[in-house]
Amino acid sequence: MVLQVDHLVELLGLGSAAGPATNLKPGDPNPVFAVDTERGPWVIKTLRPAGPWWFDRARRAASLEQAALAAGVAMPGVAPTVPGERIGMWTPNGDGSFARALIRIDGSHPTVPLAPEVSRWVGATLAALEAVAPPVPGAWEETGYPTYSAPEWAEWLDEAHTLGVLSSAQVVDAVHLIADLNERVESGIARRPGLKVLHRDVSPVNVLLTENGPQLLDFDSAGPQVPWWEAVGHFFALASPDLGRIEPDRRSIDAAVAGYRDGGGEAGPAEPEAFTGRLAADLSYAAFLLWNACGHRGGDAAWHLRCAHGMRKSLRTLSSICTSAQRWSTWLR
């Protein structure tokens, strides 16, 4: 591991290591290292692409990250670039993997629901990103959140029941829920405003509270989304520690919406349609978890169980949003 990190330090032009590195994600196939060098403290991220689609996503993510850095969004700085080929912000490692470095900063992650002052910062930050985000001229399919037909879902749910992943009652509930979700998502997409490259992963682990204020981390999941839908989805996710079981904190939502509006964000209608982006993303992810739970993406029995639990939780959250969307949308005014 020491030799690997030394190689990455040299590859990324960080100078000489000033001490041993720490693997921040032990056991992960894409380790992340904290290392000090003569040029400062760094976080070195590594990644092995999961498929050809990653290359376009990495370039899009870089377009937003670079624009955000130039606009002064509160976020970690990046290592100065060194000569050579790059895919977005990532440098090839010579073995099919990629690496990148960011300045390491000290801080802690917030708890959920976010305190109003942190929520206000999130809203203002999303507005700032929206202002510099590159537009995406393509169709909704560019988001990577596909929708699936009722017959497709029926086949997968039937298999899940056969394998014991879902009970008969859970399958019946899921069929009705997915029909409702597909209708809501298709209606929202038909009327949606334009797409932009946005962060898409403003979660507690990607917000760092520092002595100089909050910082936004990890732009690697950035991609196409509707700005208002992105904002609303994050506001509600960050206002409840378990959306679907625990009611979102109204103070957190109000502060986030105020920060977004005051920051120049283009708020859309305060209607249930504002949840379309969250519904589409979560429904697509629920399908992915269902395939994994049924063993279609490899993994061991423990992984299948975790995916089954995550899939049931996703459906519960989606059901809660559908039930509450009319009432929650009035909080967006």
Coordinates of C-alpha atoms in Angstrom, one line a residue:
M1 CA 0.0 0.0 0.0
V2 CA 2.9 2.4 0.8
L3 CA 4.3 1.9 -2.6
Q4 CA 0.9 2.4 -4.2
V5 CA 0.4 5.7 -2.4
D6 CA 4.0 6.9 -3.2
H7 CA 3.2 6.2 -6.8
L8 CA 0.0 8.2 -6.7
V9 CA 1.7 11.1 -4.9
E10 CA 4.3 11.2 -7.7
L11 CA 1.7 10.7 -10.4
L12 CA -0.3 13.7 -9.2
G13 CA 2.7 15.9 -8.7
L14 CA 2.2 16.3 -4.9
G15 CA 5.8 16.3 -4.0
S16 CA 7.3 13.8 -1.5
A17 CA 5.2 12.1 1.2
A18 CA 6.0 13.5 4.7
G19 CA 4.5 10.5 6.6
P20 CA 2.5 7.4 6.2
A21 CA -0.8 7.5 4.4
T22 CA -4.1 6.5 5.9
N23 CA -6.7 4.5 3.9
L24 CA -10.0 6.3 4.7
K25 CA -12.1 3.5 3.0
P26 CA -10.4 0.2 4.0
G27 CA -11.9 -2.7 2.2
D28 CA -13.3 -0.6 -0.6
P29 CA -12.3 -1.5 -4.1
N30 CA -11.8 2.3 -4.7
P31 CA -9.6 3.3 -1.7
V32 CA -9.3 6.9 -0.6
F33 CA -6.1 8.0 1.1
A34 CA -5.2 10.9 3.4
V35 CA -1.6 11.8 3.0
D36 CA 0.7 14.7 4.0
T37 CA 3.4 15.8 1.6
E38 CA 5.9 18.6 1.4
R39 CA 3.2 20.6 -0.4
G40 CA 0.5 20.1 2.2
P41 CA -2.3 17.8 3.3
W42 CA -4.2 15.9 0.6
V43 CA -7.0 13.4 0.0
I44 CA -6.2 11.1 -2.9
K45 CA -9.2 9.4 -4.4
T46 CA -8.9 6.3 -6.7
L47 CA -11.5 4.9 -9.0
R48 CA -11.8 2.0 -11.4
P49 CA -14.6 2.8 -14.0
A50 CA -17.7 0.6 -13.7
G51 CA -18.3 0.9 -17.4
P52 CA -17.8 3.0 -20.6
W53 CA -20.5 5.4 -19.4
W54 CA -18.2 6.7 -16.7
F55 CA -16.0 8.7 -19.0
D56 CA -18.8 11.0 -20.2
R57 CA -20.0 11.4 -16.6
A58 CA -16.5 12.3 -15.4
R59 CA -16.2 15.0 -18.0
R60 CA -19.6 16.4 -17.2
A61 CA -18.9 16.4 -13.5
A62 CA -15.6 18.2 -14.1
S63 CA -17.4 20.9 -16.0
L64 CA -19.5 21.7 -13.0
E65 CA -16.7 21.4 -10.5
Q66 CA -14.4 23.7 -12.4
A67 CA -17.2 26.3 -12.8
A68 CA -17.9 26.1 -9.1
L69 CA -14.3 26.5 -8.2
A70 CA -14.1 29.6 -10.5
A71 CA -17.3 31.0 -8.9
G72 CA -15.9 30.7 -5.4
V73 CA -18.3 28.1 -4.1
A74 CA -17.1 26.9 -0.7
M75 CA -15.4 23.6 -1.5
P76 CA -12.0 22.0 -1.2
G77 CA -9.3 23.1 -3.6
V78 CA -7.8 20.7 -6.1
A79 CA -4.2 19.8 -6.8
P80 CA -2.5 21.8 -9.5
T81 CA -2.7 19.9 -12.8
V82 CA 0.4 18.2 -14.1
P83 CA 1.1 17.5 -17.8
G84 CA -0.6 14.5 -19.2
E85 CA -3.9 13.0 -20.2
R86 CA -6.9 13.4 -18.0
I87 CA -10.5 12.3 -18.0
G88 CA -12.3 15.2 -16.4
M89 CA -10.5 15.7 -13.1
W90 CA -9.0 12.2 -13.1
T91 CA -5.5 11.1 -14.1
P92 CA -4.9 7.6 -15.5
N93 CA -2.9 5.4 -13.3
G94 CA -1.6 3.1 -16.0
D95 CA -3.6 0.0 -14.9
G96 CA -7.1 1.0 -16.0
S97 CA -7.7 2.9 -12.7
F98 CA -7.7 6.7 -12.2
A99 CA -6.7 9.0 -9.4
R100 CA -7.2 12.6 -8.3
A101 CA -6.2 14.8 -5.4
L102 CA -7.9 17.5 -3.3
I103 CA -6.7 19.7 -0.5
R104 CA -7.6 18.0 2.8
I105 CA -9.5 20.2 5.3
D106 CA -10.5 19.5 8.8
G107 CA -14.1 19.5 9.9
S108 CA -17.1 17.4 10.9
H109 CA -20.3 16.3 9.1
P110 CA -23.7 17.7 10.1
T111 CA -26.5 15.7 11.6
V112 CA -29.9 15.4 10.0
P113 CA -32.2 17.3 10.2
L114 CA -29.8 20.1 9.3
A115 CA -29.7 23.1 11.6
P116 CA -31.5 26.0 9.9
E117 CA -28.2 27.9 9.4
V118 CA -26.7 25.0 7.6
S119 CA -29.9 24.4 5.6
R120 CA -29.8 28.1 4.5
W121 CA -26.2 27.6 3.3
V122 CA -27.2 24.5 1.4
G123 CA -30.0 26.4 -0.4
A124 CA -27.7 29.3 -1.2
T125 CA -25.0 26.9 -2.5
L126 CA -27.4 25.1 -4.7
A127 CA -28.5 28.4 -6.2
A128 CA -24.8 29.3 -6.8
L129 CA -24.2 26.1 -8.6
E130 CA -27.3 26.5 -10.6
A131 CA -26.0 29.9 -11.8
V132 CA -22.8 28.4 -13.3
A133 CA -24.1 24.9 -14.2
P134 CA -23.6 23.9 -17.9
P135 CA -26.9 23.3 -19.7
V136 CA -27.6 19.8 -21.0
P137 CA -29.4 19.9 -24.4
G138 CA -30.4 16.3 -24.4
A139 CA -33.6 14.5 -23.3
W140 CA -34.5 13.1 -19.9
E141 CA -32.6 9.9 -20.7
E142 CA -29.4 11.9 -20.3
T143 CA -30.0 11.9 -16.5
G144 CA -29.3 8.2 -16.2
Y145 CA -32.6 7.7 -14.3
P146 CA -34.6 5.4 -16.6
T147 CA -38.2 4.6 -16.2
Y148 CA -39.5 1.0 -16.6
S149 CA -42.9 -0.2 -17.8
A150 CA -45.5 -2.0 -15.6
P151 CA -44.9 -5.4 -17.3
E152 CA -41.1 -5.1 -16.6
W153 CA -41.7 -4.3 -12.9
A154 CA -44.3 -7.1 -12.7
E155 CA -41.7 -9.6 -13.9
W156 CA -39.1 -8.4 -11.4
L157 CA -41.5 -8.3 -8.5
D158 CA -42.7 -11.8 -9.3
E159 CA -39.2 -13.0 -9.2
A160 CA -38.6 -11.2 -5.9
H161 CA -41.6 -12.9 -4.4
T162 CA -40.4 -16.3 -5.6
L163 CA -37.0 -15.7 -4.0
G164 CA -38.5 -14.5 -0.7
V165 CA -37.3 -11.0 -1.1
L166 CA -40.8 -9.6 -0.9
S167 CA -44.0 -11.0 0.6
S168 CA -47.3 -11.3 -1.4
A169 CA -48.7 -8.2 0.4
Q170 CA -45.5 -6.2 -0.4
V171 CA -45.7 -7.1 -4.0
V172 CA -49.3 -6.0 -4.3
D173 CA -48.4 -2.7 -2.6
A174 CA -45.4 -2.2 -4.8
V175 CA -47.4 -2.8 -8.0
H176 CA -49.9 -0.1 -7.1
L177 CA -47.2 2.3 -5.9
I178 CA -45.1 1.9 -9.0
A179 CA -48.1 2.5 -11.3
D180 CA -48.7 5.8 -9.4
L181 CA -45.0 6.7 -9.5
N182 CA -44.7 6.1 -13.2
E183 CA -47.7 8.3 -13.9
R184 CA -46.3 11.1 -11.7
V185 CA -42.8 10.9 -13.2
E186 CA -44.0 10.7 -16.8
S187 CA -46.3 13.7 -16.2
G188 CA -43.5 15.7 -14.7
I189 CA -41.0 14.9 -17.4
A190 CA -43.4 15.9 -20.1
R191 CA -43.6 19.4 -18.6
R192 CA -40.1 19.7 -17.2
P193 CA -37.8 22.8 -17.7
G194 CA -34.3 22.4 -19.0
L195 CA -31.6 20.1 -17.6
K196 CA -28.3 21.3 -16.2
V197 CA -25.2 19.5 -14.9
L198 CA -25.8 19.6 -11.1
H199 CA -24.2 18.0 -8.0
R200 CA -26.9 15.4 -7.3
D201 CA -25.4 14.1 -4.1
V202 CA -25.7 16.9 -1.4
S203 CA -25.8 14.5 1.5
P204 CA -24.5 14.8 5.1
V205 CA -21.3 13.0 4.2
N206 CA -20.7 15.5 1.4
V207 CA -21.1 18.6 3.6
L208 CA -18.2 19.4 5.9
L209 CA -18.6 21.9 8.8
T210 CA -15.2 23.7 9.2
E211 CA -14.0 26.7 11.2
N212 CA -14.5 28.8 8.1
G213 CA -18.0 27.6 7.5
P214 CA -19.6 24.7 5.6
Q215 CA -17.9 23.2 2.5
L216 CA -19.4 21.1 -0.2
L217 CA -17.5 17.9 -1.1
D218 CA -17.5 15.2 -3.8
F219 CA -18.7 16.4 -7.2
D220 CA -18.2 12.9 -8.7
S221 CA -21.9 12.1 -9.0
A222 CA -22.7 15.3 -10.8
G223 CA -24.9 15.0 -13.9
P224 CA -28.1 16.2 -15.6
Q225 CA -31.0 17.2 -13.4
V226 CA -33.7 19.9 -13.3
P227 CA -32.4 22.6 -10.9
W228 CA -35.6 23.1 -8.9
W229 CA -36.2 19.4 -8.7
E230 CA -32.6 18.9 -7.5
A231 CA -33.0 21.5 -4.8
V232 CA -36.4 20.2 -3.5
G233 CA -35.1 16.6 -3.4
H234 CA -32.1 17.6 -1.3
F235 CA -34.0 19.9 1.0
F236 CA -36.3 17.2 2.1
A237 CA -33.7 14.5 2.3
L238 CA -31.6 16.7 4.6
A239 CA -34.6 17.6 6.8
S240 CA -35.3 14.0 8.0
P241 CA -33.0 11.3 9.2
D242 CA -35.4 8.7 7.7
L243 CA -37.7 10.2 5.1
G244 CA -40.6 7.9 4.9
R245 CA -40.7 7.2 8.7
I246 CA -39.8 10.6 10.2
E247 CA -41.6 13.8 9.2
P248 CA -39.2 16.4 7.7
D249 CA -38.3 19.3 9.9
R250 CA -40.2 22.3 8.7
R251 CA -37.6 24.8 10.0
S252 CA -34.9 23.1 8.0
I253 CA -37.0 23.2 4.8
D254 CA -38.0 26.9 5.3
A255 CA -34.4 27.9 5.8
A256 CA -33.2 26.0 2.8
V257 CA -35.9 27.5 0.5
A258 CA -35.1 31.0 1.8
G259 CA -31.4 30.5 1.2
Y260 CA -32.1 29.2 -2.3
R261 CA -34.4 32.1 -3.2
D262 CA -32.1 34.8 -1.6
G263 CA -29.2 33.2 -3.5
G264 CA -30.9 33.8 -6.8
G265 CA -32.2 30.2 -7.4
E266 CA -35.0 29.9 -9.9
A267 CA -37.7 28.3 -7.8
G268 CA -40.3 26.4 -9.7
P269 CA -43.9 25.9 -8.9
A270 CA -44.7 24.9 -5.3
E271 CA -46.6 21.9 -6.5
P272 CA -46.2 18.1 -6.1
E273 CA -44.4 18.1 -9.5
A274 CA -41.4 19.6 -7.7
F275 CA -40.7 16.1 -6.3
T276 CA -40.4 14.5 -9.8
G277 CA -36.6 14.5 -9.8
R278 CA -36.4 12.8 -6.4
L279 CA -39.1 10.3 -7.4
A280 CA -37.5 9.4 -10.7
A281 CA -34.0 9.0 -9.1
D282 CA -35.3 6.9 -6.2
L283 CA -37.5 4.7 -8.4
S284 CA -34.6 4.0 -10.7
Y285 CA -32.4 3.2 -7.8
A286 CA -35.1 0.9 -6.3
A287 CA -35.0 -1.1 -9.6
F288 CA -31.2 -1.4 -9.3
L289 CA -31.5 -2.6 -5.7
L290 CA -34.2 -5.1 -6.7
W291 CA -32.0 -6.6 -9.4
N292 CA -29.1 -6.9 -6.9
A293 CA -31.4 -8.4 -4.2
C294 CA -32.4 -11.1 -6.7
G295 CA -28.7 -11.8 -7.5
H296 CA -28.6 -10.3 -11.0
R297 CA -25.5 -8.1 -10.3
G298 CA -23.3 -10.6 -8.5
G299 CA -22.3 -10.3 -4.9
D300 CA -22.8 -12.7 -1.9
A301 CA -25.8 -13.5 0.2
A302 CA -25.0 -10.7 2.7
W303 CA -24.9 -8.2 -0.2
H304 CA -28.3 -9.5 -1.5
L305 CA -29.8 -9.0 1.9
R306 CA -28.5 -5.4 2.2
C307 CA -29.9 -4.6 -1.2
A308 CA -33.3 -6.2 -0.3
H309 CA -33.4 -4.0 2.8
G310 CA -32.4 -0.9 0.9
M311 CA -35.0 -1.6 -1.8
R312 CA -37.8 -2.0 0.7
K313 CA -36.7 1.2 2.4
S314 CA -36.7 3.0 -1.0
L315 CA -40.2 1.9 -1.7
R316 CA -41.3 3.1 1.8
T317 CA -39.8 6.5 1.2
L318 CA -41.3 6.7 -2.3
S319 CA -44.7 5.9 -0.8
S320 CA -44.3 8.6 1.8
I321 CA -43.4 11.2 -0.7
C322 CA -46.5 10.3 -2.8
T323 CA -48.7 10.5 0.2
S324 CA -47.3 13.8 1.5
A325 CA -46.3 15.6 -1.7
Q326 CA -49.4 17.8 -1.9
R327 CA -48.9 19.0 1.7
W328 CA -45.1 19.2 1.6
S329 CA -45.3 21.3 -1.6
T330 CA -47.0 24.1 0.2
W331 CA -43.8 24.5 2.3
L332 CA -42.0 25.6 -0.8
R333 CA -43.9 28.9 -1.2

